[in-house]
Coordinates of C-alpha atoms in Angstrom, one line a residue:
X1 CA 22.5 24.7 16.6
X2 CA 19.2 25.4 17.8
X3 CA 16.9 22.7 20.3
X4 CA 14.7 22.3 17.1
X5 CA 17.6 21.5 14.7
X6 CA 18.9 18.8 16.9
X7 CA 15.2 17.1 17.3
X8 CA 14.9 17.2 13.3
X9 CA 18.3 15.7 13.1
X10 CA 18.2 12.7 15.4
X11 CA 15.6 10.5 13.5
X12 CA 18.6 10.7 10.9
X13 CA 21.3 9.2 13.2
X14 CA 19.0 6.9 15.3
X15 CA 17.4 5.1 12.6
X16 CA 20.4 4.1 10.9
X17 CA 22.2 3.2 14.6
X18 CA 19.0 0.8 15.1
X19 CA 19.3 -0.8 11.4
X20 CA 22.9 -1.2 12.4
X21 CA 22.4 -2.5 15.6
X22 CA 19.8 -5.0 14.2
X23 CA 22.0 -6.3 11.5
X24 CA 25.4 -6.5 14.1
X25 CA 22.9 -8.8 16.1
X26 CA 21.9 -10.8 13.4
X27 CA 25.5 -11.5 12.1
X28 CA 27.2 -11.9 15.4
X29 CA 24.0 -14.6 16.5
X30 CA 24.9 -16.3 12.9
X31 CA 28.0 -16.7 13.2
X32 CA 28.4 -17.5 16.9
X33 CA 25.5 -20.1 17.1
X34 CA 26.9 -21.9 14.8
X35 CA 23.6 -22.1 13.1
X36 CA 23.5 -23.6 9.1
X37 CA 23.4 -20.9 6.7
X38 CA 20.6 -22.7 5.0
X39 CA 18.3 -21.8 7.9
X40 CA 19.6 -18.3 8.4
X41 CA 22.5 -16.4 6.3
X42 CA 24.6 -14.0 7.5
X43 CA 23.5 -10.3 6.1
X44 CA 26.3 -9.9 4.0
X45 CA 25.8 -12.8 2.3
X46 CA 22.4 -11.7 1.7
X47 CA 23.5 -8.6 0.6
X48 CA 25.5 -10.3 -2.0
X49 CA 23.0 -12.4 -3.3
X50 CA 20.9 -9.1 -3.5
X51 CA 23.5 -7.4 -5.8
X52 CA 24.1 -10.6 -7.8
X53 CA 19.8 -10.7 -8.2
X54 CA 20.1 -6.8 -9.6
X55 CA 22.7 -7.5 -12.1
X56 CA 20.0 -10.2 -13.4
X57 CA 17.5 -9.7 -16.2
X58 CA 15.5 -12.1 -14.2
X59 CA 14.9 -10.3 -11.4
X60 CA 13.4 -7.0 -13.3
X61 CA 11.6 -9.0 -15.5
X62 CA 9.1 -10.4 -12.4
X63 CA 9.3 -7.0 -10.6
X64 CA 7.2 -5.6 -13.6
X65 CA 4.8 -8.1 -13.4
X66 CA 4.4 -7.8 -9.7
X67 CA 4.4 -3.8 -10.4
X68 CA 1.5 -4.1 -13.5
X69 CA -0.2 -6.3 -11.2
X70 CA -0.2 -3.8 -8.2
X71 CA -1.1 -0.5 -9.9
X72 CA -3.7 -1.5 -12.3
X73 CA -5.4 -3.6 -9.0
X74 CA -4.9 -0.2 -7.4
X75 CA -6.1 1.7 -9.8
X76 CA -9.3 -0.2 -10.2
X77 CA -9.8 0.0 -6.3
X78 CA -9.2 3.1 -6.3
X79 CA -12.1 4.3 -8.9
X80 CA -14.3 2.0 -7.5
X81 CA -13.9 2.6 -3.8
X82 CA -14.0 6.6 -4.9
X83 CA -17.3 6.3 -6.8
X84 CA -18.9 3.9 -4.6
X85 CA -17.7 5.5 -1.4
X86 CA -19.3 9.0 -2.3
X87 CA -22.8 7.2 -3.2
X88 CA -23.0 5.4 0.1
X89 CA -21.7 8.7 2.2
X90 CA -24.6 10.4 0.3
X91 CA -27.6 7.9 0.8
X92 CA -27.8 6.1 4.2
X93 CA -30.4 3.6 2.5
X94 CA -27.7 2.6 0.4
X95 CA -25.5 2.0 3.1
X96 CA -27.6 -0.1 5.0
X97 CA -28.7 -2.0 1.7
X98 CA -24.9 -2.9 0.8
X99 CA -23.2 -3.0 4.1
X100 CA -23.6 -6.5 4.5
X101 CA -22.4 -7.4 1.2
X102 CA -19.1 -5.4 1.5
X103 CA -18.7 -7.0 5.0
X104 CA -19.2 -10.2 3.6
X105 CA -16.4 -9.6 1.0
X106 CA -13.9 -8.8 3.7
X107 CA -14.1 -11.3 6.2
X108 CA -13.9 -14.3 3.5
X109 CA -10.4 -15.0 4.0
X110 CA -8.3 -13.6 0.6
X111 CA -6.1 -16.6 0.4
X112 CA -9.2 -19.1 -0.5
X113 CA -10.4 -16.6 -3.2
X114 CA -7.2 -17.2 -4.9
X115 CA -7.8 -20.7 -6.6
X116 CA -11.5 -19.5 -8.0
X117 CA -9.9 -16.3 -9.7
X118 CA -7.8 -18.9 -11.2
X119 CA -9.9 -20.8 -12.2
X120 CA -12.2 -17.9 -13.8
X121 CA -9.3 -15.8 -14.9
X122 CA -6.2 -18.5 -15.5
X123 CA -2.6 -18.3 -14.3
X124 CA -1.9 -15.1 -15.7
X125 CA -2.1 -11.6 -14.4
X126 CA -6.0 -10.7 -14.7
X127 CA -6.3 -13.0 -11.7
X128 CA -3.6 -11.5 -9.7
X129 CA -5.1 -8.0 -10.7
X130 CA -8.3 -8.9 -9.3
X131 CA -6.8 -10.3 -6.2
X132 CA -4.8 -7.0 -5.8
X133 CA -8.0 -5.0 -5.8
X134 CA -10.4 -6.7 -3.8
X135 CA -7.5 -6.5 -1.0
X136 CA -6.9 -2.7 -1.6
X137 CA -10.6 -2.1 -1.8
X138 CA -12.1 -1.5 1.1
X139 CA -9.9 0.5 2.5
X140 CA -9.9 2.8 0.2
X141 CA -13.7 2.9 0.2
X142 CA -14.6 2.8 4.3
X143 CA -12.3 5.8 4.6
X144 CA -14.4 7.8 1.4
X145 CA -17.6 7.0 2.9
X146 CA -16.0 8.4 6.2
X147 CA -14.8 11.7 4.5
X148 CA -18.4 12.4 2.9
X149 CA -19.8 11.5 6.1
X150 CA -17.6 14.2 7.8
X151 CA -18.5 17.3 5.9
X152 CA -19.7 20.2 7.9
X153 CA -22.8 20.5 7.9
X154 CA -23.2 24.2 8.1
X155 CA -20.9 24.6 5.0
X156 CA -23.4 22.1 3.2
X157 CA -26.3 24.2 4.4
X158 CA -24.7 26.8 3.0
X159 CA -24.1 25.5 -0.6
X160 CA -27.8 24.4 -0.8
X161 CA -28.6 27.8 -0.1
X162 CA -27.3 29.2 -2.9
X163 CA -28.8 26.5 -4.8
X164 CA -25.4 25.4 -5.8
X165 CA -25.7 22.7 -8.2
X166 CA -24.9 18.6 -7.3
X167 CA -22.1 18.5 -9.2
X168 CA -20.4 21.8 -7.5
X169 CA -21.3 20.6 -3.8
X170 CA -19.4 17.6 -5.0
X171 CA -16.2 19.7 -6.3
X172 CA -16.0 21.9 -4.4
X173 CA -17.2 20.4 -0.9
X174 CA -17.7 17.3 -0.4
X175 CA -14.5 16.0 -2.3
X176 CA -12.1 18.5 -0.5
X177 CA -13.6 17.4 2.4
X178 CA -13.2 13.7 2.1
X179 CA -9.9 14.0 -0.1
X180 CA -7.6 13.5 3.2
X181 CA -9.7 10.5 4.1
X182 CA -9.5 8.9 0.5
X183 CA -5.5 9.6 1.1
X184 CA -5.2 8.1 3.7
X185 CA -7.3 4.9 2.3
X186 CA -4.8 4.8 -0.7
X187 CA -1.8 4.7 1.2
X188 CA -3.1 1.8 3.3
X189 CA -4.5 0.3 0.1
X190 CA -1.4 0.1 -1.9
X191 CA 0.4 -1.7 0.4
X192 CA -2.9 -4.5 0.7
X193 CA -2.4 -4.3 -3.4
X194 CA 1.4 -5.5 -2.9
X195 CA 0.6 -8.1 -0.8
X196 CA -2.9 -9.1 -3.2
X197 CA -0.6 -9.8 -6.3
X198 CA 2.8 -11.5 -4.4
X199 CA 0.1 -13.8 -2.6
X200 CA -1.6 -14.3 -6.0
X201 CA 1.6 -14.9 -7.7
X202 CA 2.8 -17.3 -4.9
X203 CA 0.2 -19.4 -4.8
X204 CA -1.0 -19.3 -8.9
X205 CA 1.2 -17.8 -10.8
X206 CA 4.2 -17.7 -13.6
X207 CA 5.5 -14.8 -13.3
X208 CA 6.5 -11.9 -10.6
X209 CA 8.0 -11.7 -7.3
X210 CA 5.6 -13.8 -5.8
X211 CA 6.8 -17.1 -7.9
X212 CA 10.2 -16.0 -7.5
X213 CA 10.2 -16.9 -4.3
X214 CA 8.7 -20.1 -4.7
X215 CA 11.3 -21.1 -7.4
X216 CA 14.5 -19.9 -4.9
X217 CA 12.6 -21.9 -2.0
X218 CA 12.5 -25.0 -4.3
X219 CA 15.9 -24.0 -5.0
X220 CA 16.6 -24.0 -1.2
X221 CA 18.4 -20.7 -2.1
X222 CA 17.7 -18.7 1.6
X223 CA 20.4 -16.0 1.0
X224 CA 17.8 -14.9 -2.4
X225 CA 14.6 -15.8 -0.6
X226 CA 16.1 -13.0 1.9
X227 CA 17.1 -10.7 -1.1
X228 CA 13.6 -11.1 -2.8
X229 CA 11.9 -10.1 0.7
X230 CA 14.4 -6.9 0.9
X231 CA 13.7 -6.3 -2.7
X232 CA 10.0 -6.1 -1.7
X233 CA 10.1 -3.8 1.3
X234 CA 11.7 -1.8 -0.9
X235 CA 9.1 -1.4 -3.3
X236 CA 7.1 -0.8 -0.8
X237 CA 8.5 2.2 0.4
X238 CA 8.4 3.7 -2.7
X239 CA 4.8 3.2 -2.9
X240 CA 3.9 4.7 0.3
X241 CA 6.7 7.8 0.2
X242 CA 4.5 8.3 -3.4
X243 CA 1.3 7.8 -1.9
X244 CA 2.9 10.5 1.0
X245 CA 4.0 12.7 -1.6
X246 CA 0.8 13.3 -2.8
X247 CA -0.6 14.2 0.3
X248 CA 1.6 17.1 0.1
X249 CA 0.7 17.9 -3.0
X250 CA -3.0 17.5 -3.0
X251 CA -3.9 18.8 0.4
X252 CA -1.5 21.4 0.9
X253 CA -3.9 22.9 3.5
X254 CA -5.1 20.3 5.4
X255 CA -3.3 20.1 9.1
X256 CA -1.9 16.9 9.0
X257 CA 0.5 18.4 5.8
X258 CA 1.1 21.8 7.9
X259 CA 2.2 19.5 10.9
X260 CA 5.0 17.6 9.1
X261 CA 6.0 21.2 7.5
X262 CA 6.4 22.3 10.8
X263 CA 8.4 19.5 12.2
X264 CA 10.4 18.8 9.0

């Protein structure tokens, strides 16, 4: 086996060694400090309660709320951090008139935004989506405005040239160009989107992952709080190994894609 080989290989023996090395530490400090299990379970007993929580209908039934809530915040964020993002990359004035508005948005803490959407939008999930968005936002639109900022300028010189039309510098240059960014944006912004509907549904809601764990920490259920936590780092992973997929597949060309096909 070639140098190579073994250097593609070890991530998949030393990443399991370190979750089992983590876990062996957490049992054996359980179980030797004679701590409650209230406070902090043993992971096999959290893994138990894990597989008793999948066998429920409960369980599924709040990770599709949590998983509506998510993707259609996303989604929203995403088509309006894309269209606004590609404005402001375009017009400085517009950049400068708005900048302080979108600055303003982010530094208000999330959290206190929660009990007005409530209040405008009620307990259910319109409030949650709009939470979800406004964290996945900006993002998503700092890194467009990035990506049309960084378009060479001799290929742009070019296309005016030969009096290429708006809409085909758009397609053909300027959205290439700033597709990595926008990528990278969305996989940063789907993870903010998680944690905009589980901190909407934790603090305002009646349904999804988020007021699951409230009702097991009323229950003073640990082992499920645990499970519930697991159950959403899972989830997401999927998100990002999508969002990383699509990379792939969008940008085939672009050298952060030829790296990783490189170094598999």
């Amino acid at each position: 086996m070639t140098k190579d080989n073994h250097t593609r290989l070890l991530p998949w023996i030393t990443t399991p060694l370190l979750a089992l090395a983590l876990l062996l530490t957490w049992h054996v400090y359980v179980t030797s400090s004679g701590i409650s299990g209230f406070i902090l379970p043993t992971p096999i007993k959290v893994w138990h309660s894990y597989l008793d929580e999948l066998r429920g209908a409960a369980l599924w039934r709040h990770t599709w709320s949590t998983l509506y809530e998510t993707l259609v915040g996303f989604a929203w964020a995403t088509a309006i951090g894309l269209g606004l993002g590609v404005l402001i990359g375009r017009w400085r004035w517009l950049e400068t008139t708005l900048n302080p508005f979108i600055v303003a948005s982010q530094v208000i803490p999330k959290v206190a935004l929660v009990p007005l959407f409530v209040v405008w939008f009620g307990f259910g999930p319109a409030s949650k989506v709009l939470l979800a968005a406004t964290l996945a936002f900006f993002p998503i639109l700092s890194n467009t405005v990035l990506g049309v900022k960084s378009v060479d300028l001799g290929h742009r010189d070019v296309m005016v040239a030969l009096n290429a039309p708006r809409w085909k510098v758009f397609t053909r240059l300027e959205l290439p160009s700033a597709l990595p960014y926008l990528l990278t944006g969305m996989e940063v912004g789907v993870v903010f989107a998680i944690i905009g509907a589980v901190v909407g549904e934790y603090l305002g809601g009646s349904a999804g992952l988020g007021y699951m764990l409230i009702a097991k920490m009323n229950a003073f259920d640990t082992a499920a709080l645990f499970a519930i936590i697991i159950h959403l780092t899972l989830l997401g992973f999927v998100f990002y190994w999508l969002m990383s997929s699509a990379r792939r597949l969008l940008i085939p060309w672009h050298e952060s894609v030829l790296i990783d096909r490189a170094n598999p």
